[in-house]
PDB file of C-alpha atoms in Angstrom:
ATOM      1  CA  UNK A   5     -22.945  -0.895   3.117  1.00 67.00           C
ATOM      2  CA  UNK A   6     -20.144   0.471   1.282  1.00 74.00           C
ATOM      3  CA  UNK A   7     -18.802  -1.194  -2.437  1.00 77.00           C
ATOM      4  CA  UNK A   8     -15.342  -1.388  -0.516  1.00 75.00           C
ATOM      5  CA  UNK A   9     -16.615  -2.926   2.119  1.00 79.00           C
ATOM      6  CA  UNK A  10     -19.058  -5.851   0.162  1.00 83.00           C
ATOM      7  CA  UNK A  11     -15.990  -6.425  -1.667  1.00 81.00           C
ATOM      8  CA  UNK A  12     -13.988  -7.307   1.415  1.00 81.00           C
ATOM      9  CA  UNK A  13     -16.359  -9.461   2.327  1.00 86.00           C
ATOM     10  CA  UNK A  14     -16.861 -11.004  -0.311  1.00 87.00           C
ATOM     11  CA  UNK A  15     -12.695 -12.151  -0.839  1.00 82.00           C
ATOM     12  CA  UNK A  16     -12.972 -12.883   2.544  1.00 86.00           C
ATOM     13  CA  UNK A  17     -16.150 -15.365   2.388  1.00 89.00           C
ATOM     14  CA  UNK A  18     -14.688 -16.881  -1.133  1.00 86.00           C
ATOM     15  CA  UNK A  19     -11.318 -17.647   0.982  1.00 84.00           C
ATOM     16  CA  UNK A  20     -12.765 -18.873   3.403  1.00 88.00           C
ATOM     17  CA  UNK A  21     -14.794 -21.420   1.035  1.00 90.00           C
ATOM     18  CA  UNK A  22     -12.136 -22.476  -0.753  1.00 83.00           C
ATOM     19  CA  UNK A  23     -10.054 -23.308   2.252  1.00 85.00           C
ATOM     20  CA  UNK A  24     -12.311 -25.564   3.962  1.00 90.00           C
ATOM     21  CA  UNK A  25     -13.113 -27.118  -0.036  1.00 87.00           C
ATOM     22  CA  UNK A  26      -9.148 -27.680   0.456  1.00 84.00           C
ATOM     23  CA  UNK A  27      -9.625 -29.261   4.125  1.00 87.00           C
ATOM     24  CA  UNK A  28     -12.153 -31.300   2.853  1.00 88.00           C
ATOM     25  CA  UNK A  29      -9.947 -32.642  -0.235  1.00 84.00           C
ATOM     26  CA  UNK A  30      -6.983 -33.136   2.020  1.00 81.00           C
ATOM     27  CA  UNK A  31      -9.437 -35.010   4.305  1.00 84.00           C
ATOM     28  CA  UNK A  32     -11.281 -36.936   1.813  1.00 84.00           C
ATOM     29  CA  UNK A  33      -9.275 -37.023  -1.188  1.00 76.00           C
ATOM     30  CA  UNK A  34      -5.302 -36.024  -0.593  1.00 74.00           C
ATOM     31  CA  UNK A  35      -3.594 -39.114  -2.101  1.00 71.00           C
ATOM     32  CA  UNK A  36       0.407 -39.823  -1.937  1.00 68.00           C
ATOM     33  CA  UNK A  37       1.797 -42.402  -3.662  1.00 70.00           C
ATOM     34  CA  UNK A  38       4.790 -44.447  -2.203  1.00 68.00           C
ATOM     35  CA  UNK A  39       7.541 -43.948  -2.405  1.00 73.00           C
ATOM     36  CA  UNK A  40       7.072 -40.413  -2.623  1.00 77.00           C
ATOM     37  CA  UNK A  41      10.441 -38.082  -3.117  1.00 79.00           C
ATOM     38  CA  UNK A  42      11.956 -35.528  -0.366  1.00 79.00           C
ATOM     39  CA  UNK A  43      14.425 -33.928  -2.887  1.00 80.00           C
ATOM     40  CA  UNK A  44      14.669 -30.422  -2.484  1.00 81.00           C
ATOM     41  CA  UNK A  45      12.150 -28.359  -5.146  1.00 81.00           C
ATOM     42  CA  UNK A  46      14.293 -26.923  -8.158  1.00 79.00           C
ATOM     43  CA  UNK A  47      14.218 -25.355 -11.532  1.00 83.00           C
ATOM     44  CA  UNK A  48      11.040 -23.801 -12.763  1.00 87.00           C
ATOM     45  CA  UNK A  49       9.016 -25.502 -10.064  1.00 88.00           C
ATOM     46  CA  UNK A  50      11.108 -23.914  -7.117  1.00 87.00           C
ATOM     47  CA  UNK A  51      11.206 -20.152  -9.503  1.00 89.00           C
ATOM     48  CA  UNK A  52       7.464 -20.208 -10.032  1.00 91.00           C
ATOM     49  CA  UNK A  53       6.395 -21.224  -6.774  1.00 90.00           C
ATOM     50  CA  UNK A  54       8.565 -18.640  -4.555  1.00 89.00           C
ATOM     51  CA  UNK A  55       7.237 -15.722  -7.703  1.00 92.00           C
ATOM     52  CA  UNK A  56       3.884 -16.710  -6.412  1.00 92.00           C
ATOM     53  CA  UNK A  57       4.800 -16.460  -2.758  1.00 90.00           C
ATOM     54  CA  UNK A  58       6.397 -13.172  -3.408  1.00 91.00           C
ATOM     55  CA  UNK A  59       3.512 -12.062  -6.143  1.00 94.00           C
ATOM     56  CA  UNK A  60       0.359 -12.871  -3.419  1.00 91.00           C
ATOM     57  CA  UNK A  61       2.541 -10.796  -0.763  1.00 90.00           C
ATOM     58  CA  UNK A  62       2.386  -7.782  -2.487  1.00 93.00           C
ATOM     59  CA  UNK A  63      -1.175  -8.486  -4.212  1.00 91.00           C
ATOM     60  CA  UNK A  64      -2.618  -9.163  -0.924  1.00 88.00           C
ATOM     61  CA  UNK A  65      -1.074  -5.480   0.241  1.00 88.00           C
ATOM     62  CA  UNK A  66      -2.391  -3.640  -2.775  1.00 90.00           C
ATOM     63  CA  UNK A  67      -6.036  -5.161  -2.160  1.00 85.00           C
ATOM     64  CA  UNK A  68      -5.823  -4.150   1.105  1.00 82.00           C
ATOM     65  CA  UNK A  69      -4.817  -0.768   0.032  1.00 84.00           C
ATOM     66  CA  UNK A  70      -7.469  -0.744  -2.375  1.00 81.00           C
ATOM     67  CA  UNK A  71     -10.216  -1.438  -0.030  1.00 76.00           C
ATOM     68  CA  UNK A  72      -9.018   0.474   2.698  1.00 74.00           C
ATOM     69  CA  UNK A  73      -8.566   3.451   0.702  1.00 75.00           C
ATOM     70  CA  UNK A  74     -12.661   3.692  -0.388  1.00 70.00           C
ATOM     71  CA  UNK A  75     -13.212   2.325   3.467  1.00 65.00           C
ATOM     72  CA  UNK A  76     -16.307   4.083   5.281  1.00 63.00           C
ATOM     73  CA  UNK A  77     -14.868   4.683   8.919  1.00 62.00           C
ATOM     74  CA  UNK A  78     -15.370   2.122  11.421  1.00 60.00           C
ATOM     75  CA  UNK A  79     -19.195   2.531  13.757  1.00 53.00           C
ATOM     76  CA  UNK A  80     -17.106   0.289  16.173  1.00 51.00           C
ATOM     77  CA  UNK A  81     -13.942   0.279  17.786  1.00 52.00           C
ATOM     78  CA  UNK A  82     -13.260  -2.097  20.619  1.00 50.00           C
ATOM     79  CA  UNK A  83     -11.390   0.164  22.384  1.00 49.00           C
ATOM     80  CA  UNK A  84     -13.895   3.163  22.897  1.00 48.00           C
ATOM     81  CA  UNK A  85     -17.100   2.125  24.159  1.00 50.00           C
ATOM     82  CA  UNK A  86     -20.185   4.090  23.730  1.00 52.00           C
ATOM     83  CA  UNK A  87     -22.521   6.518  25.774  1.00 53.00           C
ATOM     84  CA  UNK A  88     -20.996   8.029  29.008  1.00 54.00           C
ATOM     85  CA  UNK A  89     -23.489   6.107  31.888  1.00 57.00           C
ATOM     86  CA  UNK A  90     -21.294   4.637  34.385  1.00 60.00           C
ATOM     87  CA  UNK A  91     -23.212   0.856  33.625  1.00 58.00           C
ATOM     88  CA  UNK A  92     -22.064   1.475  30.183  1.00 55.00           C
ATOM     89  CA  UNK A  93     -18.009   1.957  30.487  1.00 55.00           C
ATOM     90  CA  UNK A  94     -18.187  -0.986  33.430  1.00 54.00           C
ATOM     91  CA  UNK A  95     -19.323  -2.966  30.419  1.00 55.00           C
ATOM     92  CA  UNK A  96     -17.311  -1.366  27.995  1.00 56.00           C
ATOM     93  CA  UNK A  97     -14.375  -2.145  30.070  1.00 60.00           C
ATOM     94  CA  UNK A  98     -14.939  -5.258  30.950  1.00 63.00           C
ATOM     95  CA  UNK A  99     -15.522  -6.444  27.076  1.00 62.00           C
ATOM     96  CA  UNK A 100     -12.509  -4.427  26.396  1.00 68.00           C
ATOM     97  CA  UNK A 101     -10.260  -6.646  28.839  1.00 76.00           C
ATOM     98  CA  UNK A 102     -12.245 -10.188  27.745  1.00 78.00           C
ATOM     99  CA  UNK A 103     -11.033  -8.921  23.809  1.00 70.00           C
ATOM    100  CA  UNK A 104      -7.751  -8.594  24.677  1.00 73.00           C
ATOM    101  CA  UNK A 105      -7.459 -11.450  27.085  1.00 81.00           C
ATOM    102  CA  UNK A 106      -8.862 -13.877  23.980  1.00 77.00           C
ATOM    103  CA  UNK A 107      -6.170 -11.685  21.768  1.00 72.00           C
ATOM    104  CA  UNK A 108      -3.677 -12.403  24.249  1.00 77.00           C
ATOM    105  CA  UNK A 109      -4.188 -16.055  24.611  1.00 83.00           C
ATOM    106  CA  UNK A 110      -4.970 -16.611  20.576  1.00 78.00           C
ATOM    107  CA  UNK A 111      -1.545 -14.966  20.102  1.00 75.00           C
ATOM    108  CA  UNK A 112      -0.026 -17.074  23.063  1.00 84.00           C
ATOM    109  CA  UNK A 113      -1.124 -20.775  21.236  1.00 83.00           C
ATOM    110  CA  UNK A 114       0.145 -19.490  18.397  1.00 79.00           C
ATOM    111  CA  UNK A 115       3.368 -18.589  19.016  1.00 81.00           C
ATOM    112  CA  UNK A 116       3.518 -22.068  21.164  1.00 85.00           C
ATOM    113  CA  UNK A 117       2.315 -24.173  18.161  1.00 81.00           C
ATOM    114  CA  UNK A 118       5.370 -22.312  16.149  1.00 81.00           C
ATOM    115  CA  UNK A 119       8.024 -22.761  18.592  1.00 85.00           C
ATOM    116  CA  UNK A 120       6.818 -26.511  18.947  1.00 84.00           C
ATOM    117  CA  UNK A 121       6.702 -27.167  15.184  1.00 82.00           C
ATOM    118  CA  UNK A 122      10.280 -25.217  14.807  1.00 84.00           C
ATOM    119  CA  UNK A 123      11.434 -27.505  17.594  1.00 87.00           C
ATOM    120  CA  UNK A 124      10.074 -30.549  15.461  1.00 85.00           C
ATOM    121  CA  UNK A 125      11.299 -29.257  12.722  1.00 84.00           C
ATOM    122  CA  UNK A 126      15.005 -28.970  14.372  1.00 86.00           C
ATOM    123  CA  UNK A 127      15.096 -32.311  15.954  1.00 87.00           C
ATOM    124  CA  UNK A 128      14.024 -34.083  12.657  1.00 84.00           C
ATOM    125  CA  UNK A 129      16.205 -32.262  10.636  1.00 83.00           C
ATOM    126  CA  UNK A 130      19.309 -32.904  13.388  1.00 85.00           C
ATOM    127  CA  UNK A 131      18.885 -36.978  12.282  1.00 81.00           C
ATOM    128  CA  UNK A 132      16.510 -37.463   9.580  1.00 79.00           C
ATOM    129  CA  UNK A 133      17.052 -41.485   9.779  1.00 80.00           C
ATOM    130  CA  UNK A 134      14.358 -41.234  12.817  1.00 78.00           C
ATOM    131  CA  UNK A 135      11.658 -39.124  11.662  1.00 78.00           C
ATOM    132  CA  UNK A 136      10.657 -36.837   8.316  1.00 81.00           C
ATOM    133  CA  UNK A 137      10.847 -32.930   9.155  1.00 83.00           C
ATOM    134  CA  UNK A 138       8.273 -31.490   7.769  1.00 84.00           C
ATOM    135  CA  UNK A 139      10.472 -30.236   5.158  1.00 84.00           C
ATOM    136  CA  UNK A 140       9.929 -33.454   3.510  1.00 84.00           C
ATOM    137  CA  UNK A 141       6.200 -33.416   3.788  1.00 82.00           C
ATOM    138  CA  UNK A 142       5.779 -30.512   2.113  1.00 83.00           C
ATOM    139  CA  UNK A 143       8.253 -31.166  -0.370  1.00 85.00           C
ATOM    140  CA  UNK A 144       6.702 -34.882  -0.740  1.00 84.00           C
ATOM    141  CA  UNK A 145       3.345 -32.317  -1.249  1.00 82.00           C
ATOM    142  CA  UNK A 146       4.881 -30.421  -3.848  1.00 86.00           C
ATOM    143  CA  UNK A 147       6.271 -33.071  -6.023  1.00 85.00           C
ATOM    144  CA  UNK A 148       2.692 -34.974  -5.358  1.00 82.00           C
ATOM    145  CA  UNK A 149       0.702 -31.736  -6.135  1.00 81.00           C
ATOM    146  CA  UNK A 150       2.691 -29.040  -7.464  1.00 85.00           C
ATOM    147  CA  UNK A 151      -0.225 -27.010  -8.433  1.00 86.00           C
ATOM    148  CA  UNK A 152      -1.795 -27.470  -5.303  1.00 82.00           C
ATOM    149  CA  UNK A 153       0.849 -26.350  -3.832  1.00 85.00           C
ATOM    150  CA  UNK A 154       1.352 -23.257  -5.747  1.00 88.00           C
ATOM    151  CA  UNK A 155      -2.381 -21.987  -4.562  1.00 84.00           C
ATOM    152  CA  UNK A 156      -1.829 -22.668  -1.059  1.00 83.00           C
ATOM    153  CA  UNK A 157       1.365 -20.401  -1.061  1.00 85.00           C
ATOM    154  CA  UNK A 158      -0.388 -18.136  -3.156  1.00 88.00           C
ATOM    155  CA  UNK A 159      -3.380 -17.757  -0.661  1.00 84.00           C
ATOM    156  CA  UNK A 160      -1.576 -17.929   2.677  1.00 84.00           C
ATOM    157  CA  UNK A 161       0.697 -15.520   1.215  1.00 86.00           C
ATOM    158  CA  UNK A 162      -1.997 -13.218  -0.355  1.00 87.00           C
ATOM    159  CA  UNK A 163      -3.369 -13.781   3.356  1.00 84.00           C
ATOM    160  CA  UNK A 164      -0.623 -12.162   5.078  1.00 84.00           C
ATOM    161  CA  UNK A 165       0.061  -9.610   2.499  1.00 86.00           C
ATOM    162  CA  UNK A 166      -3.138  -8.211   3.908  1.00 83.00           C
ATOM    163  CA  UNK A 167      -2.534  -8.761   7.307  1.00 80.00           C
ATOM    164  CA  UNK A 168       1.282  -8.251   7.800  1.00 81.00           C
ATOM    165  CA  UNK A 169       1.626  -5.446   4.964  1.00 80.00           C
ATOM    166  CA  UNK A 170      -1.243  -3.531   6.262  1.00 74.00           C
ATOM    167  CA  UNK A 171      -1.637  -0.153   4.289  1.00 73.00           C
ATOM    168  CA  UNK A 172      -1.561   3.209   6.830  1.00 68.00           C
ATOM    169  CA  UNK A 173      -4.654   5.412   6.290  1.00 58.00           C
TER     170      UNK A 173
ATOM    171  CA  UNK B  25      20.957 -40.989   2.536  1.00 57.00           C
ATOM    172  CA  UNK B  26      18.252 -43.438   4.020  1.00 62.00           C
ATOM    173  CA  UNK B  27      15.621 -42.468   5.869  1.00 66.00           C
ATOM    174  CA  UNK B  28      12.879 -43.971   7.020  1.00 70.00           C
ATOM    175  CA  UNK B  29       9.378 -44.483   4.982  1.00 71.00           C
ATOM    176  CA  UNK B  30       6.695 -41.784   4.791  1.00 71.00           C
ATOM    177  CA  UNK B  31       4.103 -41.638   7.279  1.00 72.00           C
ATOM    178  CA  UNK B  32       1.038 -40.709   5.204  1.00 71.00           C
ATOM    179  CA  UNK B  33      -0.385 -38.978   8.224  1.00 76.00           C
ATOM    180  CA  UNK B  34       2.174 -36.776   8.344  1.00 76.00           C
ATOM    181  CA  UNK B  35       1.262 -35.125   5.137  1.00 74.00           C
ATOM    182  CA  UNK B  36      -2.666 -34.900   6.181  1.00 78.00           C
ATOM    183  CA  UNK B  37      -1.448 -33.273   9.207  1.00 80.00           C
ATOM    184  CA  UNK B  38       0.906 -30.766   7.660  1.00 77.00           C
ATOM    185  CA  UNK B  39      -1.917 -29.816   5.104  1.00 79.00           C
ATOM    186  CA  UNK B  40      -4.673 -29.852   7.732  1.00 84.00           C
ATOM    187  CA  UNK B  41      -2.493 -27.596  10.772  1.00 83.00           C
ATOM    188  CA  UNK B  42      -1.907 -25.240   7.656  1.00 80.00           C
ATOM    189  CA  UNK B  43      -5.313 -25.023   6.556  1.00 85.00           C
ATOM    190  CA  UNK B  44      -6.975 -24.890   9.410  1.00 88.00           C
ATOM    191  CA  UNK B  45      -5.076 -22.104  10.877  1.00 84.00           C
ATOM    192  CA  UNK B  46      -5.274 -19.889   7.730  1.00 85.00           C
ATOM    193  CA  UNK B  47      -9.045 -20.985   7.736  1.00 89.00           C
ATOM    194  CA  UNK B  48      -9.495 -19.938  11.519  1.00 88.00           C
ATOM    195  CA  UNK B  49      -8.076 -16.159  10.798  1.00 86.00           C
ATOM    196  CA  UNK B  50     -10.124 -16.153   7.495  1.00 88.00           C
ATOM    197  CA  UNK B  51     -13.561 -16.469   9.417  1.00 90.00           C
ATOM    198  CA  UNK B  52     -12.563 -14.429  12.278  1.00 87.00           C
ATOM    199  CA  UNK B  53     -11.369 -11.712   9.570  1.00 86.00           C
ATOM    200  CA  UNK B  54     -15.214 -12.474   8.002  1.00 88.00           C
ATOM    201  CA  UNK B  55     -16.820 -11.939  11.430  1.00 88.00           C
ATOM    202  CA  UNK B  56     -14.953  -8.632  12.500  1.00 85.00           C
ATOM    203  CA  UNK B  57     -15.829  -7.052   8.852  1.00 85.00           C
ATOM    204  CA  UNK B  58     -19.284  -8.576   8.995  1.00 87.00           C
ATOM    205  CA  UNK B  59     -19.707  -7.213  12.748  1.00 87.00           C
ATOM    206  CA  UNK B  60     -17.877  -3.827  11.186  1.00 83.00           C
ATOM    207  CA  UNK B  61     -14.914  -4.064  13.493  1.00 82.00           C
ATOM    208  CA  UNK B  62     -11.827  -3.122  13.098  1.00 82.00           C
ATOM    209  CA  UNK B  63     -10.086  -5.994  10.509  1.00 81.00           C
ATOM    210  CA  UNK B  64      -7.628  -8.123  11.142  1.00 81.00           C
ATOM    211  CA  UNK B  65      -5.225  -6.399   9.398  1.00 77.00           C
ATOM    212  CA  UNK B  66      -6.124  -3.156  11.062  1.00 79.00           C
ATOM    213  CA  UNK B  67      -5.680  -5.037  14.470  1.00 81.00           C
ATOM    214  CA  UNK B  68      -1.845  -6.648  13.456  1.00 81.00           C
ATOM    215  CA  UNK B  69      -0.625  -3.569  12.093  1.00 78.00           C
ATOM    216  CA  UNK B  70      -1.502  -1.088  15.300  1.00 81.00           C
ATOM    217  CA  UNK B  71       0.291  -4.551  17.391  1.00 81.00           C
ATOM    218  CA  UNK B  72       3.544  -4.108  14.985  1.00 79.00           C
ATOM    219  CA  UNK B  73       3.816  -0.450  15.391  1.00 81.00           C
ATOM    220  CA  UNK B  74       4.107  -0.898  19.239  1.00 86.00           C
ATOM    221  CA  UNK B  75       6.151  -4.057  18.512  1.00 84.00           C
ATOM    222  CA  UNK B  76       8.471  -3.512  15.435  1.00 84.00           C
ATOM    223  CA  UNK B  77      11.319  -6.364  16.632  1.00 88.00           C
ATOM    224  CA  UNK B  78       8.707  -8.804  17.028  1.00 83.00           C
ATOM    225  CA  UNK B  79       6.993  -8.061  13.730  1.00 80.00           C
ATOM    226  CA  UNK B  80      10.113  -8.229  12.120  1.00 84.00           C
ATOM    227  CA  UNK B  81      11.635 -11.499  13.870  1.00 85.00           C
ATOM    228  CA  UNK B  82       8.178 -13.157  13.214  1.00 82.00           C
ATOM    229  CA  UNK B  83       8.360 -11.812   9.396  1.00 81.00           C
ATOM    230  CA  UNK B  84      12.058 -12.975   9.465  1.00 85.00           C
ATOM    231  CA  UNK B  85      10.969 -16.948  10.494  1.00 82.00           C
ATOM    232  CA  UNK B  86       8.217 -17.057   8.168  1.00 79.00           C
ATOM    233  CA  UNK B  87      10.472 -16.115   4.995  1.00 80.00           C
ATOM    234  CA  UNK B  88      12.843 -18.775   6.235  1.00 81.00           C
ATOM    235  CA  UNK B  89      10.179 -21.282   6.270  1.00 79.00           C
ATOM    236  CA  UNK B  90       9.193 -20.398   2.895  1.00 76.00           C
ATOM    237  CA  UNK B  91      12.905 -20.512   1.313  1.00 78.00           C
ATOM    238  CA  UNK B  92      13.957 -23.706   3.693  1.00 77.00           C
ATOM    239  CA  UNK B  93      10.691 -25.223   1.900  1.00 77.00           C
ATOM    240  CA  UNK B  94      10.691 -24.126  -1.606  1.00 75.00           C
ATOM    241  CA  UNK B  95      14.115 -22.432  -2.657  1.00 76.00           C
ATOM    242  CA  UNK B  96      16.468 -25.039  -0.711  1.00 66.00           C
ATOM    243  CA  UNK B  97      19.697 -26.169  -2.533  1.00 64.00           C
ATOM    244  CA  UNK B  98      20.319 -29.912  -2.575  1.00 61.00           C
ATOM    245  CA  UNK B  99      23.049 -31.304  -0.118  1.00 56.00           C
ATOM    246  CA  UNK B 100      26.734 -31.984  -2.146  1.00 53.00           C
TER     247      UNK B 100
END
């Protein structure tokens, strides 16, 4: 196994223990006292934590540049199934379509979670005397827990740096 | 302004949809590298290069979340 490689794994497997550390703490031990403020984030609060939003976007693209860059090529592609029998590309095939049926429907929930938290989002926001948009929530977060806040951002944005920024071999 | 008091399972459910999502791509991320398939990454950017608008209008909302949440103005 490659050093890029182990080292890909290895962000990935320390994210990926930190996050559920964080959904066990917001399980277990998230705590909000009352009455807890909705003002809109400003001053150095607001400058540092969109800096770190911005700042994990581009470190998560130059990590991914990094490691892609000393990458061994893939053994396995989903979209090129090996050996040439005739049993072998039915089930080549037919794993191909089940991958991007599961693709397809992963992508379809979340694109309807979005549009149904936007909607939320709206309809709060159009009379906030009924409900809190979850504007509020996460400012109510970020007043509660600013530094918590700043390493969410920081990893979901580091996240999509990754992803969304994805460096072209 | 008033508005009505906070729901304190509203903010374990904003933190926990969050989490768990990122959580969710994070292990399937772990299991394609693990399983030496193409990443995650890999995968999103070969789906924006046949998509661009989409890419970009789902780029575009996700900025706007992030200002609308952290670089808001207060209301005069």
């Amino acid at each position: 196994m490659s050093s890029a490689r182990q080292a890909r794994i290895g962000v990935l497997g320390s994210s990926l223990v930190v996050m559920l550390g964080l959904i066990g703490w917001a399980i277990f031990r998230l705590q909000v006292h009352q009455p807890c403020s909705y003002d809109p984030i400003d001053g150095f609060t607001s400058f540092a934590l969109v800096s770190v939003s911005i700042g994990g976007f581009v470190g998560g693209h130059l990590l991914a540049g990094w490691l892609e860059a000393t990458a061994a090529p893939r053994d396995r592609d989903d979209r090129s199934p090996r050996g040439t029998g005739i049993r072998t590309r039915f089930d080549g095939a037919a794993a191909s379509r089940t991958a991007k049926l599961v693709v397809q429907a992963a992508l379809v929930l979340f694109l309807a979670l979005s549009v149904w938290l936007l909607a939320y989002e709206a309809v709060a926001l159009a009379d906030i005397h009924a409900n809190w948009p979850i504007t509020f929530y996460v400012r109510c977060f970020t007043h509660a827990n600013a530094w918590a806040a700043g390493i969410g951002a920081l990893a979901i944005c580091t996240l999509l740096g990754q992803w969304v920024w994805y460096p072209a071999r | 302004m008033t508005v009505p008091p906070l729901n304190p399972l509203g903010i374990e459910l904003t933190a926990l949809v969050t989490l768990v999502l990122v959580a969710g791509a994070v292990a399937l991320d772990l299991y394609l590298e693990l399983t030496n398939r193409v990443p995650l990454g890999g995968r999103i950017s070969r789906w924006a290069r046949r998509y661009p608008l989409f890419m970009a209008g789902l780029a575009l909302v996700f900025g706007m979340m992030v200002g609308h949440f952290f670089f808001s103005l207060p209301v005069p």
